Short mmCIF file of C-alpha atoms in Angstrom, two decimals:
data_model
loop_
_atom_site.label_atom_id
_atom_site.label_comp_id
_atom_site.label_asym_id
_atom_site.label_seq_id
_atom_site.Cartn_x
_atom_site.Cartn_y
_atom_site.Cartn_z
CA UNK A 3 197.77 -17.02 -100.52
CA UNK A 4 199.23 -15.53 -97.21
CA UNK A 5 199.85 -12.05 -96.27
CA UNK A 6 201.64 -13.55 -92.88
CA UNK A 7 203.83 -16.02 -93.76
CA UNK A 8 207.65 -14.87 -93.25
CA UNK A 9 208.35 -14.39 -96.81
CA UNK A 10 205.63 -14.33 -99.66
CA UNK A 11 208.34 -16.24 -101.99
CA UNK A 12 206.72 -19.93 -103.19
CA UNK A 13 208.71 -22.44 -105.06
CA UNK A 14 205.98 -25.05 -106.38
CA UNK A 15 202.41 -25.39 -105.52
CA UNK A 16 200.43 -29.09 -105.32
CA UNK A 17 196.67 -30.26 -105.08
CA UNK A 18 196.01 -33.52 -104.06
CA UNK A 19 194.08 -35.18 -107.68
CA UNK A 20 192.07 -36.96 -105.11
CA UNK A 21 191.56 -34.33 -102.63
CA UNK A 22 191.61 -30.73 -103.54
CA UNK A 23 191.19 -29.30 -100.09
CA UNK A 24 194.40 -30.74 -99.46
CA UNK A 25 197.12 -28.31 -100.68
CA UNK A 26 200.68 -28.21 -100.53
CA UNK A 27 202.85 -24.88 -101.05
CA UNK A 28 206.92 -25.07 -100.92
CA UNK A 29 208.19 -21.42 -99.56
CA UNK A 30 211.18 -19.53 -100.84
CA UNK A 31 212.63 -18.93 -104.17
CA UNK A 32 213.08 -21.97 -106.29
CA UNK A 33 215.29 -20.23 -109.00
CA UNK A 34 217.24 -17.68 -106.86
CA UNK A 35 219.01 -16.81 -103.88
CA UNK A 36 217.14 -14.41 -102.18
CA UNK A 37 214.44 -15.77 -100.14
CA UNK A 38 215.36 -19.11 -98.46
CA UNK A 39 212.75 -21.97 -97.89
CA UNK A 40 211.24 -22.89 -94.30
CA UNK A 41 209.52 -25.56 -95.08
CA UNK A 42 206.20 -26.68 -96.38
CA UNK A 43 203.00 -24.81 -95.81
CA UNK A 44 200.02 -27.37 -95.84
CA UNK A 45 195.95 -26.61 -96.12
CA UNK A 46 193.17 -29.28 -95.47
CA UNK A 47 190.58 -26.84 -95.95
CA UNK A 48 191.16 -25.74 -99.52
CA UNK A 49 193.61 -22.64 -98.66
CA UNK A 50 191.65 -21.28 -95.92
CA UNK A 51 193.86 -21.99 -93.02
CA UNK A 52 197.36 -22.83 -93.26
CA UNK A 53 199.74 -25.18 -90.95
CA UNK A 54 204.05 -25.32 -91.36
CA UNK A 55 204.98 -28.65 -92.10
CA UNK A 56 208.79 -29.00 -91.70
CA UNK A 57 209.87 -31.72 -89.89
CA UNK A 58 212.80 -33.38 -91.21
CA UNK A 59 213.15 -30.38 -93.68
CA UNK A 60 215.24 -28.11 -91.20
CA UNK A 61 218.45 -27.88 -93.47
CA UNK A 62 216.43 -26.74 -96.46
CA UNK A 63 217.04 -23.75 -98.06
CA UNK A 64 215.72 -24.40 -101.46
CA UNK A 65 212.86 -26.48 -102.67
CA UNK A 66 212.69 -26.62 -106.57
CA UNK A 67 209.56 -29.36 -107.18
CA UNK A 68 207.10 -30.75 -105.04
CA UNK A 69 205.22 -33.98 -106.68
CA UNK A 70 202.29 -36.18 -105.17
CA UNK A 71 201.87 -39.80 -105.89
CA UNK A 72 198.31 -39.46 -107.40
CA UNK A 73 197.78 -43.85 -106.86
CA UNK A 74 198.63 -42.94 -103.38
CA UNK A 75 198.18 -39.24 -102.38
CA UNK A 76 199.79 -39.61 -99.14
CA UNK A 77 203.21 -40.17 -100.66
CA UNK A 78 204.75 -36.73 -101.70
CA UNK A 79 208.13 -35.84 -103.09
CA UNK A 80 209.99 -32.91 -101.99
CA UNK A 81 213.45 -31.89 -104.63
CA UNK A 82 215.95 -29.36 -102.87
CA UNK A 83 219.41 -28.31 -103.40
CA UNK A 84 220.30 -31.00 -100.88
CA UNK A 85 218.71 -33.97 -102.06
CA UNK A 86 215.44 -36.11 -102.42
CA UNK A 87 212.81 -35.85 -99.63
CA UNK A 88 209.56 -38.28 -98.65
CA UNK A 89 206.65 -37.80 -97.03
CA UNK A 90 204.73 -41.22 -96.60
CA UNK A 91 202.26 -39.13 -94.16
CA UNK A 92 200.67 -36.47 -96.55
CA UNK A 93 203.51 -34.03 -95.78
CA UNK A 94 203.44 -34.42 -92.09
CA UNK A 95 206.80 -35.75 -91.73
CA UNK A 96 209.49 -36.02 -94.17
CA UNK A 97 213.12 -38.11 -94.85
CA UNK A 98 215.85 -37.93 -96.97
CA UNK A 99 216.16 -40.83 -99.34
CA UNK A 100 219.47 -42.56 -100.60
CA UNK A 101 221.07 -43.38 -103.24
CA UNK A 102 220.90 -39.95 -104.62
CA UNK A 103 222.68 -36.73 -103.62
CA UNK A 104 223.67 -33.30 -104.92
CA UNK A 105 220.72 -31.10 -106.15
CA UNK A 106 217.71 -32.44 -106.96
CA UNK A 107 216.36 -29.93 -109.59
CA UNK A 108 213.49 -31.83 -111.23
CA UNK A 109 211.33 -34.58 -110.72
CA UNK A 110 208.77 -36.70 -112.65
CA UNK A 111 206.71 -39.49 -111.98
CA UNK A 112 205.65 -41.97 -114.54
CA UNK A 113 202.17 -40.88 -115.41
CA UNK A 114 200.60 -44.69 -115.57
CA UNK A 115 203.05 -45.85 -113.24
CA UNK A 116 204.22 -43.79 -110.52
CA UNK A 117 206.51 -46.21 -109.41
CA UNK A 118 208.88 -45.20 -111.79
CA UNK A 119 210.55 -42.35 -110.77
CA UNK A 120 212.80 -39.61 -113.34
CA UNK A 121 215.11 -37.82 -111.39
CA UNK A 122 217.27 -34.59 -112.65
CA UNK A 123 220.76 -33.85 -110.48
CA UNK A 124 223.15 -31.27 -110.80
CA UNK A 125 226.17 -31.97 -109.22
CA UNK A 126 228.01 -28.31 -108.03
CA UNK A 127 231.87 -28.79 -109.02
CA UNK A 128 232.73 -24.94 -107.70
CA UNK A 129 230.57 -22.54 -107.53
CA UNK A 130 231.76 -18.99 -107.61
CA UNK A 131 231.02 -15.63 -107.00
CA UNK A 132 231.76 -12.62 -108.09
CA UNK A 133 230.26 -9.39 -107.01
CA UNK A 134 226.84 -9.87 -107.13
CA UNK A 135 226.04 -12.98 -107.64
CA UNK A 136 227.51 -13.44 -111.02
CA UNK A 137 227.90 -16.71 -112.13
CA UNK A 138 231.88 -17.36 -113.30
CA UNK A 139 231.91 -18.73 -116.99
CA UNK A 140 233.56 -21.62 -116.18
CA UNK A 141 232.26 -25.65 -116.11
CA UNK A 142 230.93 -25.41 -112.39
CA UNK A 143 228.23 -27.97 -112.58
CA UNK A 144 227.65 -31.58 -114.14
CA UNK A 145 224.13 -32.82 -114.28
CA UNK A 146 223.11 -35.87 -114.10
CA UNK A 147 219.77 -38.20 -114.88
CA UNK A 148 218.54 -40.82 -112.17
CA UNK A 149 215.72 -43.66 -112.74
CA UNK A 150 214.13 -45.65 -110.32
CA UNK A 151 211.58 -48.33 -110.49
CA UNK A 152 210.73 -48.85 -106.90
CA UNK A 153 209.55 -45.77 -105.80
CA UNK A 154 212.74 -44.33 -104.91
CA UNK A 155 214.07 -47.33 -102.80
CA UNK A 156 216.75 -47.64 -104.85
CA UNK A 157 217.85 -45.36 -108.35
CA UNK A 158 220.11 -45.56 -111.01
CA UNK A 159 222.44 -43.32 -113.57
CA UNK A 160 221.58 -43.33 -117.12
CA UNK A 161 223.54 -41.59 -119.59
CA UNK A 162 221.73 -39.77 -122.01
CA UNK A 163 224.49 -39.07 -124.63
CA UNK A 164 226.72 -36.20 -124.18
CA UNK A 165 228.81 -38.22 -121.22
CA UNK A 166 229.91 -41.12 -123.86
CA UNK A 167 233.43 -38.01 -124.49
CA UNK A 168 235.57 -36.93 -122.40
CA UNK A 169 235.14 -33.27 -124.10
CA UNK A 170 233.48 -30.94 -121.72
CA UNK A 171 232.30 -28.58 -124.20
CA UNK A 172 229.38 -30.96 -125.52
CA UNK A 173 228.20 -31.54 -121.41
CA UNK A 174 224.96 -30.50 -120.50
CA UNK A 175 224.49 -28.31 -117.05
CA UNK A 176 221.30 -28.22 -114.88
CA UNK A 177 218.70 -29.85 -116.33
CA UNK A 178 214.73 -30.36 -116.89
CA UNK A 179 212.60 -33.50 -117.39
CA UNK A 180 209.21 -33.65 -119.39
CA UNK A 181 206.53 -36.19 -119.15
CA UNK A 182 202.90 -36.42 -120.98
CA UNK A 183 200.18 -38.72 -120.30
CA UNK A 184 199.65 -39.19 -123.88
CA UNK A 185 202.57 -41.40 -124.40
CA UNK A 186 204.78 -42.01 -120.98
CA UNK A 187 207.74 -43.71 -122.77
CA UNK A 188 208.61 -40.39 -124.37
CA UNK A 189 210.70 -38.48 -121.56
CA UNK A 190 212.45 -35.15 -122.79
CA UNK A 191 215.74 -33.65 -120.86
CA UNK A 192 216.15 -30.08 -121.78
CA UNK A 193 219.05 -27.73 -120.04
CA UNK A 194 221.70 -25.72 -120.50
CA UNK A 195 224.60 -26.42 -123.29
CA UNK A 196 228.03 -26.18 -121.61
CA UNK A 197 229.91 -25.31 -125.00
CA UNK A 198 228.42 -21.54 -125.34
CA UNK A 199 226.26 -19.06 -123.84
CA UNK A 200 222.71 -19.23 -124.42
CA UNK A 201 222.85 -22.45 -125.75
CA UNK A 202 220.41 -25.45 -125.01
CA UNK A 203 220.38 -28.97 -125.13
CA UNK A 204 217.78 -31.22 -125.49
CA UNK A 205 217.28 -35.04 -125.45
CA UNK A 206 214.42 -37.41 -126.05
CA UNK A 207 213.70 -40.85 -124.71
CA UNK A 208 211.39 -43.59 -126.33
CA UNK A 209 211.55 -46.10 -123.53
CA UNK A 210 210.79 -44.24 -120.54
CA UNK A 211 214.13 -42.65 -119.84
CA UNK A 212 216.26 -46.05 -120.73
CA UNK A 213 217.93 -44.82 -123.67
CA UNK A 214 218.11 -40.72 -125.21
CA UNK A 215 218.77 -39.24 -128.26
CA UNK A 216 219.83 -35.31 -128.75
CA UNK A 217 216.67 -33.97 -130.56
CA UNK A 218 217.92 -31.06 -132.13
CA UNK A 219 221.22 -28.55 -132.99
CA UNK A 220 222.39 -26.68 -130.19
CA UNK A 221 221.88 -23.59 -131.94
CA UNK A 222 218.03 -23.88 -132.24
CA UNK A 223 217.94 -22.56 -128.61
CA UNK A 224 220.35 -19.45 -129.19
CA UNK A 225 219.39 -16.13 -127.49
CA UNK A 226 216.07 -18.40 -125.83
CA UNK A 227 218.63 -19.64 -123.04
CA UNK A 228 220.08 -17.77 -120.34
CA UNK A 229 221.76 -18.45 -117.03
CA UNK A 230 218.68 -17.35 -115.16
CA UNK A 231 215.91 -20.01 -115.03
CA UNK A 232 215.29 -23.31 -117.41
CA UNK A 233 212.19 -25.05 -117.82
CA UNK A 234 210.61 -27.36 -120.41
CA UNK A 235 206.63 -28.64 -120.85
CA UNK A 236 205.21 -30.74 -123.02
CA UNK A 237 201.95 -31.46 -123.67
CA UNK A 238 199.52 -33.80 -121.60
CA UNK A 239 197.32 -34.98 -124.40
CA UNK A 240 200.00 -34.72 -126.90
CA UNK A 241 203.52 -36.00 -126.42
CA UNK A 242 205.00 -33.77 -129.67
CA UNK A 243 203.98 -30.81 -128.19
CA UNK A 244 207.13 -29.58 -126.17
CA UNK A 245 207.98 -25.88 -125.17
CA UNK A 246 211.60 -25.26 -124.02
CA UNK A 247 212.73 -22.09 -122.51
CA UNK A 248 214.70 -19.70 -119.98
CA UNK A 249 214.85 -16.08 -121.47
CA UNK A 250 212.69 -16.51 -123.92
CA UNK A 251 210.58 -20.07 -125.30
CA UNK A 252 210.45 -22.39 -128.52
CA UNK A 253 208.05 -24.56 -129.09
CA UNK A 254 208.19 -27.73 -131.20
CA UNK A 255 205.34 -29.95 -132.37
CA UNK A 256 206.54 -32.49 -134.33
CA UNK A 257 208.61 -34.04 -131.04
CA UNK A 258 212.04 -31.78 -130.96
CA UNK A 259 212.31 -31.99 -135.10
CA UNK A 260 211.43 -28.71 -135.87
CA UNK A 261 211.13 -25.32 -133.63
CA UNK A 262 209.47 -21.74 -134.02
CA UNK A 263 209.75 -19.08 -131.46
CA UNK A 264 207.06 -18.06 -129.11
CA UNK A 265 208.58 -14.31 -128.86
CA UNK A 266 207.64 -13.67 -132.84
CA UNK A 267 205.64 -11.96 -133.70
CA UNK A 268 203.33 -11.73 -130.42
CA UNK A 269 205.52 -10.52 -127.27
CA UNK A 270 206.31 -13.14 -124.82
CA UNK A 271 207.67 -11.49 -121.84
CA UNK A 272 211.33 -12.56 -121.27
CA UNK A 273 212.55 -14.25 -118.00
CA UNK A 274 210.49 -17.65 -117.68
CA UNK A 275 209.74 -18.83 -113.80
CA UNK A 276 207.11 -21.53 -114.79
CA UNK A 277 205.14 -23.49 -117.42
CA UNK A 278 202.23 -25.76 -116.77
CA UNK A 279 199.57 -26.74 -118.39
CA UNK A 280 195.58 -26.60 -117.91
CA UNK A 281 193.81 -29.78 -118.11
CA UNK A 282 191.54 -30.23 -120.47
CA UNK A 283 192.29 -27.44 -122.48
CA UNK A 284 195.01 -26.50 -124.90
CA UNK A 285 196.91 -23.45 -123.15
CA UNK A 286 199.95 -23.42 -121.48
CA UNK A 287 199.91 -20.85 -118.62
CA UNK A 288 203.69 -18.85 -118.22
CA UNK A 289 204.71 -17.45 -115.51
CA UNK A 290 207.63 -14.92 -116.23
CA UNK A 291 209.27 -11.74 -114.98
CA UNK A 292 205.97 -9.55 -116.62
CA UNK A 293 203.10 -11.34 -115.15
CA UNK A 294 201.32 -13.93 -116.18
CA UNK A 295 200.40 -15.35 -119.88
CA UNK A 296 198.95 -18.13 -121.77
CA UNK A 297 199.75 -19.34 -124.91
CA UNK A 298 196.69 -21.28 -127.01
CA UNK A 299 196.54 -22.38 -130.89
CA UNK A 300 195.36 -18.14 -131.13
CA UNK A 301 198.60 -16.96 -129.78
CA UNK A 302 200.26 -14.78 -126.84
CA UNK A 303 197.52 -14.16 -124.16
CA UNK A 304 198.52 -11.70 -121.23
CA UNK A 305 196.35 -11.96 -117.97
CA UNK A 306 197.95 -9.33 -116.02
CA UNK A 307 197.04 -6.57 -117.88
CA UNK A 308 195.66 -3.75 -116.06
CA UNK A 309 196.95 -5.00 -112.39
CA UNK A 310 199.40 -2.40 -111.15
CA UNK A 311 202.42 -4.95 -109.30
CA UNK A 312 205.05 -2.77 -111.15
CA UNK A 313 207.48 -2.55 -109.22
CA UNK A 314 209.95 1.23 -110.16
CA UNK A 315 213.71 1.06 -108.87
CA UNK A 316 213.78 4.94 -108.88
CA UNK A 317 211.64 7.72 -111.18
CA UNK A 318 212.01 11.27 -111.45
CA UNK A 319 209.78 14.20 -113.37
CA UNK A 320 210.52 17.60 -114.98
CA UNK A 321 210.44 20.48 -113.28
CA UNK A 322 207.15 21.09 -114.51
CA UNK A 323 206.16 17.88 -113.45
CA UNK A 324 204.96 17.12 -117.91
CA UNK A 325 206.99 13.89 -118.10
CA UNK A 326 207.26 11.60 -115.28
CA UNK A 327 209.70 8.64 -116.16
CA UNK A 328 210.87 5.41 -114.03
CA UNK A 329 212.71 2.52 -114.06
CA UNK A 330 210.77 -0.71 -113.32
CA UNK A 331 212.26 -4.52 -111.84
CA UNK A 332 212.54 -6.73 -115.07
CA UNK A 333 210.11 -5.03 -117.02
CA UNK A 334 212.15 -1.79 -118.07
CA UNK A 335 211.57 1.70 -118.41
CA UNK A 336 208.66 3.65 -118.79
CA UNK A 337 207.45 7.66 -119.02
CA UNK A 338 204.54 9.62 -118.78
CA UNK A 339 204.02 12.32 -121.20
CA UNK A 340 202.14 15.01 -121.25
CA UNK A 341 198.82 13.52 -122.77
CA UNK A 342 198.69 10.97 -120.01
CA UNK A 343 199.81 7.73 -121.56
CA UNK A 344 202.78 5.70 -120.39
CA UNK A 345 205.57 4.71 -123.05
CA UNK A 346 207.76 1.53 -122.68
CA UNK A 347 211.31 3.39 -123.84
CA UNK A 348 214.04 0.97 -122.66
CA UNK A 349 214.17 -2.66 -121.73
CA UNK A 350 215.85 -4.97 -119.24
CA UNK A 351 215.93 -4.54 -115.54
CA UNK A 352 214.85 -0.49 -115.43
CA UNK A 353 217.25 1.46 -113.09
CA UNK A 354 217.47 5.46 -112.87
CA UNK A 355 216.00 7.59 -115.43
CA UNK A 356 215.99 11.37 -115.60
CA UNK A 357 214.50 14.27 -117.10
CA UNK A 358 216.85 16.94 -118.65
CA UNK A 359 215.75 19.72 -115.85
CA UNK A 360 217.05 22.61 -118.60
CA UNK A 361 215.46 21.08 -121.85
CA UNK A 362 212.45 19.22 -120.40
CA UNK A 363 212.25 16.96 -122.72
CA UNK A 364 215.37 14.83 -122.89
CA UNK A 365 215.67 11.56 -121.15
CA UNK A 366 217.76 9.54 -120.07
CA UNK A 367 216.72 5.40 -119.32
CA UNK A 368 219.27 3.05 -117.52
CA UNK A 369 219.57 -0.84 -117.03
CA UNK A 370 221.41 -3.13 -115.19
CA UNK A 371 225.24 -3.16 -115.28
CA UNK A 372 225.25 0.58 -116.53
CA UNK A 373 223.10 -0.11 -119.98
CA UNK A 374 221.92 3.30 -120.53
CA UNK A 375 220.49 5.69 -123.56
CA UNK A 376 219.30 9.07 -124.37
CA UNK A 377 216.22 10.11 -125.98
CA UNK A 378 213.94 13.19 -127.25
CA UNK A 379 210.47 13.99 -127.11
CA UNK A 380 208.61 15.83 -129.48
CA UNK A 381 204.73 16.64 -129.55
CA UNK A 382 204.12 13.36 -126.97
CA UNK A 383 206.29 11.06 -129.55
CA UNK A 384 209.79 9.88 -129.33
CA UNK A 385 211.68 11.77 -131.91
CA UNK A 386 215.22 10.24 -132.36
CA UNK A 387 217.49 7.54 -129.95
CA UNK A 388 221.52 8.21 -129.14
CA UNK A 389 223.35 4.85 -128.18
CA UNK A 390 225.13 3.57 -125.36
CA UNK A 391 226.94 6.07 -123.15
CA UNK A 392 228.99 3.34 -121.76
CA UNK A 393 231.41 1.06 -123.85
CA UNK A 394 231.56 -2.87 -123.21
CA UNK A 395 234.52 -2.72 -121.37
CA UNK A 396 232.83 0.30 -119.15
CA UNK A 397 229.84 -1.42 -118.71
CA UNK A 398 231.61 -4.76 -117.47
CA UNK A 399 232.67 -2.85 -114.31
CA UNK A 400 229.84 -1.16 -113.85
CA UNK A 401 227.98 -3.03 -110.35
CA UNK A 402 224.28 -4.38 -111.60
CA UNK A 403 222.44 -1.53 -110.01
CA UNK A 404 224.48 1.54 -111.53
CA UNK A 405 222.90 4.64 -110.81
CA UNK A 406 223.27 8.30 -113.14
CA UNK A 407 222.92 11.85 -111.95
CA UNK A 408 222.95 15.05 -113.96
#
């Protein structure tokens, strides 16, 4: 969009249904830490000039939704890790609204009556850190589900099942909200389960958000959840149609009854960031950690093919200069043998990888937290795999960027 804004990192991105020169783009990460938010960037000319808009935004660091009142475009919603924000001046000016607090992490409007506002909130109940960044396995956050009728004037906490025991383990932490068009008394609440890792939890309302049900085991979402990013679609012109996902996606379409993977047997890159999907059409567009994708009734399409926006953590060659190999940022590692063609050889977050200098053809690939293997080459194939070098317990000290040298 910009190649002179402060930081290139965007949260959400609006279009104003009624005006589509009118565009609204919230800056800074929206699912991590490392580029804050400084506002809102606003277009009236369709993206070809760009003005800051962030007055009344100032202690904003995150911004996880923006939504726009499509009855009345001039009312937009702003959801940060600080609260609820209104603009009632197309994004000129912006409040905070009450009756709400903690960190607003998803927001939907009712689709045939946008007075009716669903509201996700996660509550932080001690965050820690340890080294970098790593989240601390224990219950730090609560979430919790807001409705309003009245266009935010006023809101109020529904339960939507798990809070009915006092047992921890069945809670629910940070949470998404689903809406379609095709039947706006279904509302789905999808997040992460609090009684084991990788876990998800997902609940289904028939009366616009009064009243939930949990849709399915907490086990149908094992190894698709991670503590990374959560997010959950469903389709516009069909309300069954819902896709839930963090590391990886499921997708139901009988309304949360039954679930098949999106990973098998195409290859949907892991690490979600976003799901929408394109009017009038059947595909859902993903946005993850490899590019961009779309899935249709045909499968797993990627769009990014052929774009070079690798980005390699560190590479080295043989002497020789025959195999080139490198690790790439959440896409793994790769090498170049002699014939020319790059091989994917290792996956995860690619770190160091070296060429045997005496050999020339074994290789060594590393990931994050010290992850790493050894490999052969023979005749521009992979001949054979050794395992880890590092044992759990190793690799649990190791720091996330743990480099190797030979």
């Amino acid at each position: 969009i910009s190649d002179t804004w402060p930081n290139l990192a965007i949260g959400d991105i609006i279009v104003d249904p009624s005006n589509v020169n009118n565009m609204y783009v919230a800056t800074g990460d929206s699912d991590s830490w490392f580029f804050d938010s400084y506002g809102i960037q606003v277009s009236r000319d369709g993206g070809q000039t760009w003005h800051l808009k962030n007055n009344g935004l100032q202690d904003v660091t995150q911004i996880y939704r923006l939504v726009i009142d499509p009855s009345r475009p001039h009312i937009l919603y702003c959801a940060t890790e600080i609260g609820l924000f209104r603009s009632q001046n197309s994004g000129e000016n912006w409040s905070k609204m009450t009756g709400i607090d903690g960190r607003i992490n998803d927001l939907e409007l009712h689709p045939s009556n946008p007075n009716i506002l669903h509201v996700a909130v996660t509550k932080n109940r001690g965050w820690s850190i340890q080294g970098d960044k790593n989240q601390t396995k224990s219950r730090n956050f609560d979430f919790e589900y807001y409705r309003s009728t009245d266009t935010g004037s006023s809101f109020a906490p529904i339960n939507i099942g798990f809070e009915s025991t006092s047992d921890e383990s069945d809670d629910m932490l940070f949470g998404r909200i689903a809406v379609s068009p095709d039947n706006p008394n279904i509302v789905y609440i999808g997040g992460y389960a609090n009684n084991g890792e990788s876990l998800g939890a997902l609940y289904k309302s028939e009366d616009a958000g009064l009243t939930f049900v949990e849709k399915a085991p907490r086990s149908t979402f094992t190894g698709t959840i991670g503590a990374w990013t959560m997010h959950l679609a469903v389709n516009p012109t069909d309300a069954d149609d819902v896709i839930m996902g963090s590391v990886t996606a499921k997708r139901s379409k009988d309304g949360g009854i039954s679930w098949t993977s999106l990973r098998e047997p195409e290859l949907l890159h892991v690490d979600l960031h976003d799901m929408k999907w394109q009017p009038g059409t059947n595909r859902l567009f993903i946005a993850n950690d490899g590019g961009l994708e779309y899935v249709n009734d045909d499968g797993i399409h990627v769009l990014t093919q052929g774009i070079r926006v690798g980005q390699f953590a560190e590479m080295s060659s043989s002497p020789h200069g025959e195999l080139i190999i490198g690790g790439m940022q959440d896409c793994g590692t790769r090498i170049k043998l002699p014939n020319g063609r790059w091989t994917f050889v290792a996956g995860g977050d690619g770190m160091t990888g070296l060429i045997d200098p005496v050999t020339e053809r074994s290789f060594y690939a590393s990931a994050q937290l010290g992850w790493t293997i050894k490999g052969e080459f023979s005749e521009n194939q992979l001949e054979y795999w050794d395992g880890l070098l590092f044992s759990d317990q190793e690799q649990q000290k190791a720091t996330w960027e743990t480099l190797i040298r030979m």
